[in-house]
PDB file of C-alpha atoms in Angstrom:
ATOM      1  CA  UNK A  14      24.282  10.025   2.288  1.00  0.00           C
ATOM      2  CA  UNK A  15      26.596  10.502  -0.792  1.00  0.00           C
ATOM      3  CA  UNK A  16      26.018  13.797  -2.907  1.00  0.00           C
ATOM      4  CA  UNK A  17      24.230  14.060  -6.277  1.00  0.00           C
ATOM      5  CA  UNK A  18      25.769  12.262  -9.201  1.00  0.00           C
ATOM      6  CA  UNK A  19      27.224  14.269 -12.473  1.00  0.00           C
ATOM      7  CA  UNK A  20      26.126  13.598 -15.752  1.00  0.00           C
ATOM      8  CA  UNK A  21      28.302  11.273 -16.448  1.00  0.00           C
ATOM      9  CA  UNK A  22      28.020   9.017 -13.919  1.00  0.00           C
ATOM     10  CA  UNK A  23      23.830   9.394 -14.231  1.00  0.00           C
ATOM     11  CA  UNK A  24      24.381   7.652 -17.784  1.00  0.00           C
ATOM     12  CA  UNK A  25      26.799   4.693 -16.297  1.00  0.00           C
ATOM     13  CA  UNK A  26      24.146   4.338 -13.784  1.00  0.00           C
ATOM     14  CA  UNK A  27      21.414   4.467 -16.101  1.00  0.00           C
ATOM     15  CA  UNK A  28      22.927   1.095 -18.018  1.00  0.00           C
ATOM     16  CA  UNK A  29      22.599  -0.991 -14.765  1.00  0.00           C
ATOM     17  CA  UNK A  30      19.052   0.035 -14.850  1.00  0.00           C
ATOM     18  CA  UNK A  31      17.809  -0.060 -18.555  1.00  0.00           C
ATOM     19  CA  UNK A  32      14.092  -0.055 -17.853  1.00  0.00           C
ATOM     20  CA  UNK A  33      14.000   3.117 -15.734  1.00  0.00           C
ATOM     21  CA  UNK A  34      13.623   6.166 -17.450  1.00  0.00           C
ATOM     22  CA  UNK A  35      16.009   9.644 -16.804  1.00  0.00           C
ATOM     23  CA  UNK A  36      13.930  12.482 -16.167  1.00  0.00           C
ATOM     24  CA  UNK A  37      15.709  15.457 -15.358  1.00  0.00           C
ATOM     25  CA  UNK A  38      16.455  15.120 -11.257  1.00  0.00           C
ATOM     26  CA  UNK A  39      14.833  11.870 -11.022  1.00  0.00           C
ATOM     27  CA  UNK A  40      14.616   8.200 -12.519  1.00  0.00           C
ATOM     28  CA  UNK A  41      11.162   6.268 -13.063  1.00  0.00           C
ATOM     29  CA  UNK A  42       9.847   2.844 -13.839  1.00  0.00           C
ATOM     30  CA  UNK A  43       6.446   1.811 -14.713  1.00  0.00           C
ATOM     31  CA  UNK A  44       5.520  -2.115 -13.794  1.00  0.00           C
ATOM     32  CA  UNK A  45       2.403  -3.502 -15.140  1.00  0.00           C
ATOM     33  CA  UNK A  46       0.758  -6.613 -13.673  1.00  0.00           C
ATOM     34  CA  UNK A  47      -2.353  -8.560 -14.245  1.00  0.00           C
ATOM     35  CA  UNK A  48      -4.838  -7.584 -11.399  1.00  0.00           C
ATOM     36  CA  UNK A  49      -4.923  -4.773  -8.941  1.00  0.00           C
ATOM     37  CA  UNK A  50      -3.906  -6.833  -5.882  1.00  0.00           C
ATOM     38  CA  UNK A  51      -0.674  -8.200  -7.550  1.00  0.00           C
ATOM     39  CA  UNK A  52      -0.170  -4.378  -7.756  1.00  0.00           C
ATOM     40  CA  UNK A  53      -0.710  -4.077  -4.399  1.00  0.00           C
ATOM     41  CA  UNK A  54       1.860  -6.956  -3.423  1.00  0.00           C
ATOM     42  CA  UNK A  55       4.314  -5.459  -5.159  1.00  0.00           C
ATOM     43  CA  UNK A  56       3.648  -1.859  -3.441  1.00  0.00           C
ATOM     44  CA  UNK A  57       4.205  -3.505   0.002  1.00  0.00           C
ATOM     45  CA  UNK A  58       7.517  -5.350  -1.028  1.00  0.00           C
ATOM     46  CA  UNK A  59       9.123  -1.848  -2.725  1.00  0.00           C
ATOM     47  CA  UNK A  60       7.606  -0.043   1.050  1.00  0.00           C
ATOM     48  CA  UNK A  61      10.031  -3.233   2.790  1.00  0.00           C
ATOM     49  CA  UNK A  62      13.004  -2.266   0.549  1.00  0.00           C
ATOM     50  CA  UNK A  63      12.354   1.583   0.902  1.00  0.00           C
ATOM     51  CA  UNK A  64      12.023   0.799   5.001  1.00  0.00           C
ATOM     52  CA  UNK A  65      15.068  -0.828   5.209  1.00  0.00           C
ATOM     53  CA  UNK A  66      17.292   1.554   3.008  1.00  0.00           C
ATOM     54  CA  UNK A  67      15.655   4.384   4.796  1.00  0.00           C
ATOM     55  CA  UNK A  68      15.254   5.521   0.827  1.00  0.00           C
ATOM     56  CA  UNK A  69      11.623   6.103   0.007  1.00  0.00           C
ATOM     57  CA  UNK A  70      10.352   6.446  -3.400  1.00  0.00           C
ATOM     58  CA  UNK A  71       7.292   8.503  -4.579  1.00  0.00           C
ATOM     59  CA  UNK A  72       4.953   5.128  -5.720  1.00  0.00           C
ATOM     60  CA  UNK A  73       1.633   6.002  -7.982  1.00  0.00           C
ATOM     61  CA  UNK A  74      -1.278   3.157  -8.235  1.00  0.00           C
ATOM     62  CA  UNK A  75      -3.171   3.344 -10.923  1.00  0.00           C
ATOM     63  CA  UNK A  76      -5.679  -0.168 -10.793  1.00  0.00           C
ATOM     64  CA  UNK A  77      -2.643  -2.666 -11.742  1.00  0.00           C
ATOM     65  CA  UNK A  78      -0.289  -0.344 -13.075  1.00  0.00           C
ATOM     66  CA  UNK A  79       2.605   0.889 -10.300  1.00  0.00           C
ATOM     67  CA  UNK A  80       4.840   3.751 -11.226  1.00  0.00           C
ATOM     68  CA  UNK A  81       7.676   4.174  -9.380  1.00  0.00           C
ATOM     69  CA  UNK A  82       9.848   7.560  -9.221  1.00  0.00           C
ATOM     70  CA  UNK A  83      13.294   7.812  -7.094  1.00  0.00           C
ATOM     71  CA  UNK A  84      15.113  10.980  -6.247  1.00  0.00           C
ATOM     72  CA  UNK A  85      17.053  11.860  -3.446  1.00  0.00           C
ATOM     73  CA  UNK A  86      14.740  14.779  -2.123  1.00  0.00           C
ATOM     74  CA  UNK A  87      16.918  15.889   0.584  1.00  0.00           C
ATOM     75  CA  UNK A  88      19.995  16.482  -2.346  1.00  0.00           C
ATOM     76  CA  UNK A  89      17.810  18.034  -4.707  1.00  0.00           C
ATOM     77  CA  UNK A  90      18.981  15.134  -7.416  1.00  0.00           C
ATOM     78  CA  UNK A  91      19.962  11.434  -8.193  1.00  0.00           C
ATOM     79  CA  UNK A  92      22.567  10.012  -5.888  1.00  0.00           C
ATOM     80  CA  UNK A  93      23.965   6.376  -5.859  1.00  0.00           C
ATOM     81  CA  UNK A  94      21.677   5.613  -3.586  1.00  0.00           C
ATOM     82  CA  UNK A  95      18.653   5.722  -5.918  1.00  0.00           C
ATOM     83  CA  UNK A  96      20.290   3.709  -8.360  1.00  0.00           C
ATOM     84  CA  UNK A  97      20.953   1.027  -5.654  1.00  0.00           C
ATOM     85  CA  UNK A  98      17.294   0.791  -4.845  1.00  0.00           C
ATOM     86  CA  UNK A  99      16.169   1.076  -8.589  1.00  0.00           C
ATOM     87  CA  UNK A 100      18.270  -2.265  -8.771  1.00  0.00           C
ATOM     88  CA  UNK A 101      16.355  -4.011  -5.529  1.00  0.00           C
ATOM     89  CA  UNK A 102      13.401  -2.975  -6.982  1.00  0.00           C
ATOM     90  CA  UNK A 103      14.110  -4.598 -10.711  1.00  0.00           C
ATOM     91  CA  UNK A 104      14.954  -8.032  -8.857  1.00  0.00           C
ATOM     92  CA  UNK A 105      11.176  -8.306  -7.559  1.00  0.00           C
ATOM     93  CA  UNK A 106       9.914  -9.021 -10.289  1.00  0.00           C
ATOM     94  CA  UNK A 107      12.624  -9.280 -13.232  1.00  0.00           C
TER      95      UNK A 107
ATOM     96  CA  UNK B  17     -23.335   0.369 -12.024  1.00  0.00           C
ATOM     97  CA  UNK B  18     -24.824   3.980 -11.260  1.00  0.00           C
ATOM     98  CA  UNK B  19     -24.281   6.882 -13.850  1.00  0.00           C
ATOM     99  CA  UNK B  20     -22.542   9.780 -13.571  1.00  0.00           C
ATOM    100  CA  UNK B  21     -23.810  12.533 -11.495  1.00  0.00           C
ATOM    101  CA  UNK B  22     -25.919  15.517 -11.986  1.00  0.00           C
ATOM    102  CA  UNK B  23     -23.475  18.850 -10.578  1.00  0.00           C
ATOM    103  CA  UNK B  24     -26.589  19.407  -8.273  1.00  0.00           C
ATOM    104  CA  UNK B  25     -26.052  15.616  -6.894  1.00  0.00           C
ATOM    105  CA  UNK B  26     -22.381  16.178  -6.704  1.00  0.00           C
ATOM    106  CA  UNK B  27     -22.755  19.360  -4.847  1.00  0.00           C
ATOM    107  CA  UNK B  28     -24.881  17.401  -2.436  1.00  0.00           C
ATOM    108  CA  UNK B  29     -23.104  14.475  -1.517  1.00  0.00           C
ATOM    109  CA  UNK B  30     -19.808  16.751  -1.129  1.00  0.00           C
ATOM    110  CA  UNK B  31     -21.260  17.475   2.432  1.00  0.00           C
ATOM    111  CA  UNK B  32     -21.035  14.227   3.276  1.00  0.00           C
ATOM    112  CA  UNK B  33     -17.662  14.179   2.468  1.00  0.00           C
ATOM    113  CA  UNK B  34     -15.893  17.467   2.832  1.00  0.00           C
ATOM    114  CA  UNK B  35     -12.563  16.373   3.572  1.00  0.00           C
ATOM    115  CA  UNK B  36     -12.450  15.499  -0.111  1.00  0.00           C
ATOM    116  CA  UNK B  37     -11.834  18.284  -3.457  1.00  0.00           C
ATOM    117  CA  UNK B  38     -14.173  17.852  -6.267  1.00  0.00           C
ATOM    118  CA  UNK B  39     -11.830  18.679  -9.067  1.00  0.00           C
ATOM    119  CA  UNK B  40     -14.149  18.540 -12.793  1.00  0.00           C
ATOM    120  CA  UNK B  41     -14.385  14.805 -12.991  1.00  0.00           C
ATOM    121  CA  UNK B  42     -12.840  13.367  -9.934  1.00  0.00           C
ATOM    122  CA  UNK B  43     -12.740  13.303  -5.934  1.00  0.00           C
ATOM    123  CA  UNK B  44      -9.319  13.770  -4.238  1.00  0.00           C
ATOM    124  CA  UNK B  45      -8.020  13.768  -0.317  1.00  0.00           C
ATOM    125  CA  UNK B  46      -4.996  13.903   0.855  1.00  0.00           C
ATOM    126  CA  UNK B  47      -4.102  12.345   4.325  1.00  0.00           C
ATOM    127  CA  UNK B  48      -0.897  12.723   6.447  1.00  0.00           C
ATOM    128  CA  UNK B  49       1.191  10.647   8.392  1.00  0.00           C
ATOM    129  CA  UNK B  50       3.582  10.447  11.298  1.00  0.00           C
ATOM    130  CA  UNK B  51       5.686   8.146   9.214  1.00  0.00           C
ATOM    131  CA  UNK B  52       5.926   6.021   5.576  1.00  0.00           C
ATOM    132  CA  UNK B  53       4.777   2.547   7.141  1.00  0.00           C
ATOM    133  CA  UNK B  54       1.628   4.146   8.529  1.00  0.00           C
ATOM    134  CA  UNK B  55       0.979   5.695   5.157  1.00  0.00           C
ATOM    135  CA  UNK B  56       1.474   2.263   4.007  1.00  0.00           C
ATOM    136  CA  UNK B  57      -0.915   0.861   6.472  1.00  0.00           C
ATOM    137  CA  UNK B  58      -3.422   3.352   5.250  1.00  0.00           C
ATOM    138  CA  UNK B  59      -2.449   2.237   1.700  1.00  0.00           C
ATOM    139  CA  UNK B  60      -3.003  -0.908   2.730  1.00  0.00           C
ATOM    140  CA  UNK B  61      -6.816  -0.762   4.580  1.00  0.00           C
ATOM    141  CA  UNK B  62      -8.193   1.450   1.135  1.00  0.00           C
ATOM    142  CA  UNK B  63      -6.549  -0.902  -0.923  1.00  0.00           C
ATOM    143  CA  UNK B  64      -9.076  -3.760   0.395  1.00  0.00           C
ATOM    144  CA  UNK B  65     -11.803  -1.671   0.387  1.00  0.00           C
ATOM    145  CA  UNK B  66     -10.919  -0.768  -3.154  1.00  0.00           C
ATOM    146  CA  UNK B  67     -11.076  -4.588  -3.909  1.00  0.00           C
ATOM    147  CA  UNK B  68     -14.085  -5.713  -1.727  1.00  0.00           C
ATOM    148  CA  UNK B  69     -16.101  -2.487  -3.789  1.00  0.00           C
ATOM    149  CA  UNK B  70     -14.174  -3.749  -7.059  1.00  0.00           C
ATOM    150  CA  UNK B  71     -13.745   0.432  -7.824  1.00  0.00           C
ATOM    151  CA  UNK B  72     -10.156   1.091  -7.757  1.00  0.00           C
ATOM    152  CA  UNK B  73      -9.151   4.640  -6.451  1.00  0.00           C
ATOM    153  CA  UNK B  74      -6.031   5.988  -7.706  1.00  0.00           C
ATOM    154  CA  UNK B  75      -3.174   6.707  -4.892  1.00  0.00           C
ATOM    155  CA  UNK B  76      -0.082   8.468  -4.639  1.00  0.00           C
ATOM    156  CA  UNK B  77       2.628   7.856  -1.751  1.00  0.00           C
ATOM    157  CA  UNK B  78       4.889  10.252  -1.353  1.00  0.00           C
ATOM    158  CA  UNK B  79       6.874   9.905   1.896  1.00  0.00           C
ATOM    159  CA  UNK B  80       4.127   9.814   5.047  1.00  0.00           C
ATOM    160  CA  UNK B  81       1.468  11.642   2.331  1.00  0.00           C
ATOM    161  CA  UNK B  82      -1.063   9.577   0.662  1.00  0.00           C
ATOM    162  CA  UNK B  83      -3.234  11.224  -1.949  1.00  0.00           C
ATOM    163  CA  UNK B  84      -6.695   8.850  -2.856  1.00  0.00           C
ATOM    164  CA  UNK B  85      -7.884   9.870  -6.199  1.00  0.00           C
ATOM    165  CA  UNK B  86     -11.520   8.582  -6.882  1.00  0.00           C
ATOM    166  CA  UNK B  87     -13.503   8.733 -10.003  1.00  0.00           C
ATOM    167  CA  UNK B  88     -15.572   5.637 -11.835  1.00  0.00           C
ATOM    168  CA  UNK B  89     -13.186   5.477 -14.714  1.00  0.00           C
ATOM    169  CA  UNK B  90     -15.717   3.457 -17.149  1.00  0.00           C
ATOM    170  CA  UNK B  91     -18.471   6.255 -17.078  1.00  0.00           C
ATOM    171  CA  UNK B  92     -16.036   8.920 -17.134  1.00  0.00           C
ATOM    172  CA  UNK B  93     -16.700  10.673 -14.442  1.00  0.00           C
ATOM    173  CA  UNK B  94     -18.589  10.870 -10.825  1.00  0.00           C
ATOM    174  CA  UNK B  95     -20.773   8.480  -9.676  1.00  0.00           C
ATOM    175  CA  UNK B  96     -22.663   7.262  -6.083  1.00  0.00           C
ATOM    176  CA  UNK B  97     -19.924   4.739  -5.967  1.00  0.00           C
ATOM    177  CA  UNK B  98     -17.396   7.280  -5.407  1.00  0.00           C
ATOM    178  CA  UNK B  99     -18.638   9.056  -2.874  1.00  0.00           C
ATOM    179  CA  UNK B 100     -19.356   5.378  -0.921  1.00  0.00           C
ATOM    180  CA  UNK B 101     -15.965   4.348  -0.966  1.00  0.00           C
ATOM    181  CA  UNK B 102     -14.633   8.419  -0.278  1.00  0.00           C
ATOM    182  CA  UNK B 103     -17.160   8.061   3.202  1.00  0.00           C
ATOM    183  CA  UNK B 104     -15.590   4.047   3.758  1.00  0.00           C
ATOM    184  CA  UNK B 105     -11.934   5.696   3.205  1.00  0.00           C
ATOM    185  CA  UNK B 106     -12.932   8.357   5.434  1.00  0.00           C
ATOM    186  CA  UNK B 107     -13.930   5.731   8.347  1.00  0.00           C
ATOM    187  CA  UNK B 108     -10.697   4.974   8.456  1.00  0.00           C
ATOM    188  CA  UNK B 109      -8.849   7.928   9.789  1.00  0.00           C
ATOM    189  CA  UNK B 110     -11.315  10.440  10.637  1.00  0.00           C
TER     190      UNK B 110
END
């Protein structure tokens, strides 16, 4: 599990991601689709990708509106990791 | 579509749900989990509910903790339907 990332390297990070937003100790994207069970597919394929990493990000549902937020809880902060899964995320549906 | 509920008729169909919070507007629970695919699994069964009653609850996932939000968003507040699909969410685990 690699250790929490400095400032710096949150911003390099960041550009790799561009629709996530920096929050303090976490990153979050908000995906929008066109009916609630769309939504819901999409839920199930970020749950595969958090399964596999063993990297499991908070996920609100809100009708068809899915807000994903990553952290690395058990660093207390963004690691590499979280970027890496904000990127598998972005390729289901960019 | 029912209307939004008296306090008195709130306070009454709490019993039959008193797993749940009544927080001003809204209905929430929050269930537990040995692990993040059973949460998702849970996710999963309210999520068809949601979509057979066509009223959409709001969830959280956050690791193996779900949190079901309910409230009938186009009357702005309470109504029978919530407390229908809070008993149909509660069939599932309790």
């Amino acid at each position: 599990m690699p250790s929490t990332l400095a400032h710096d390297s949150v911003q390099s990070l960041m550009k790799k991601v561009p629709e996530w937003e920096h929050k303090q100790d976490l990153i979050e994207r908000v995906f929008e689709f066109d009916d609630y069970m769309s939504g819901m597919d999409f839920v199930n394929a970020v749950a595969e990708i958090a399964e596999s990493a063993n990297h499991h990000p908070d996920i609100s549902i809100g009708y068809a509106k899915v807000t994903v937020l990553l952290t690395t809880h058990d660093k207390g902060g963004l690691t590499e990791s979280d970027f890496e899964i904000a990127a598998r995320i972005d390729n289901l549906v960019d």
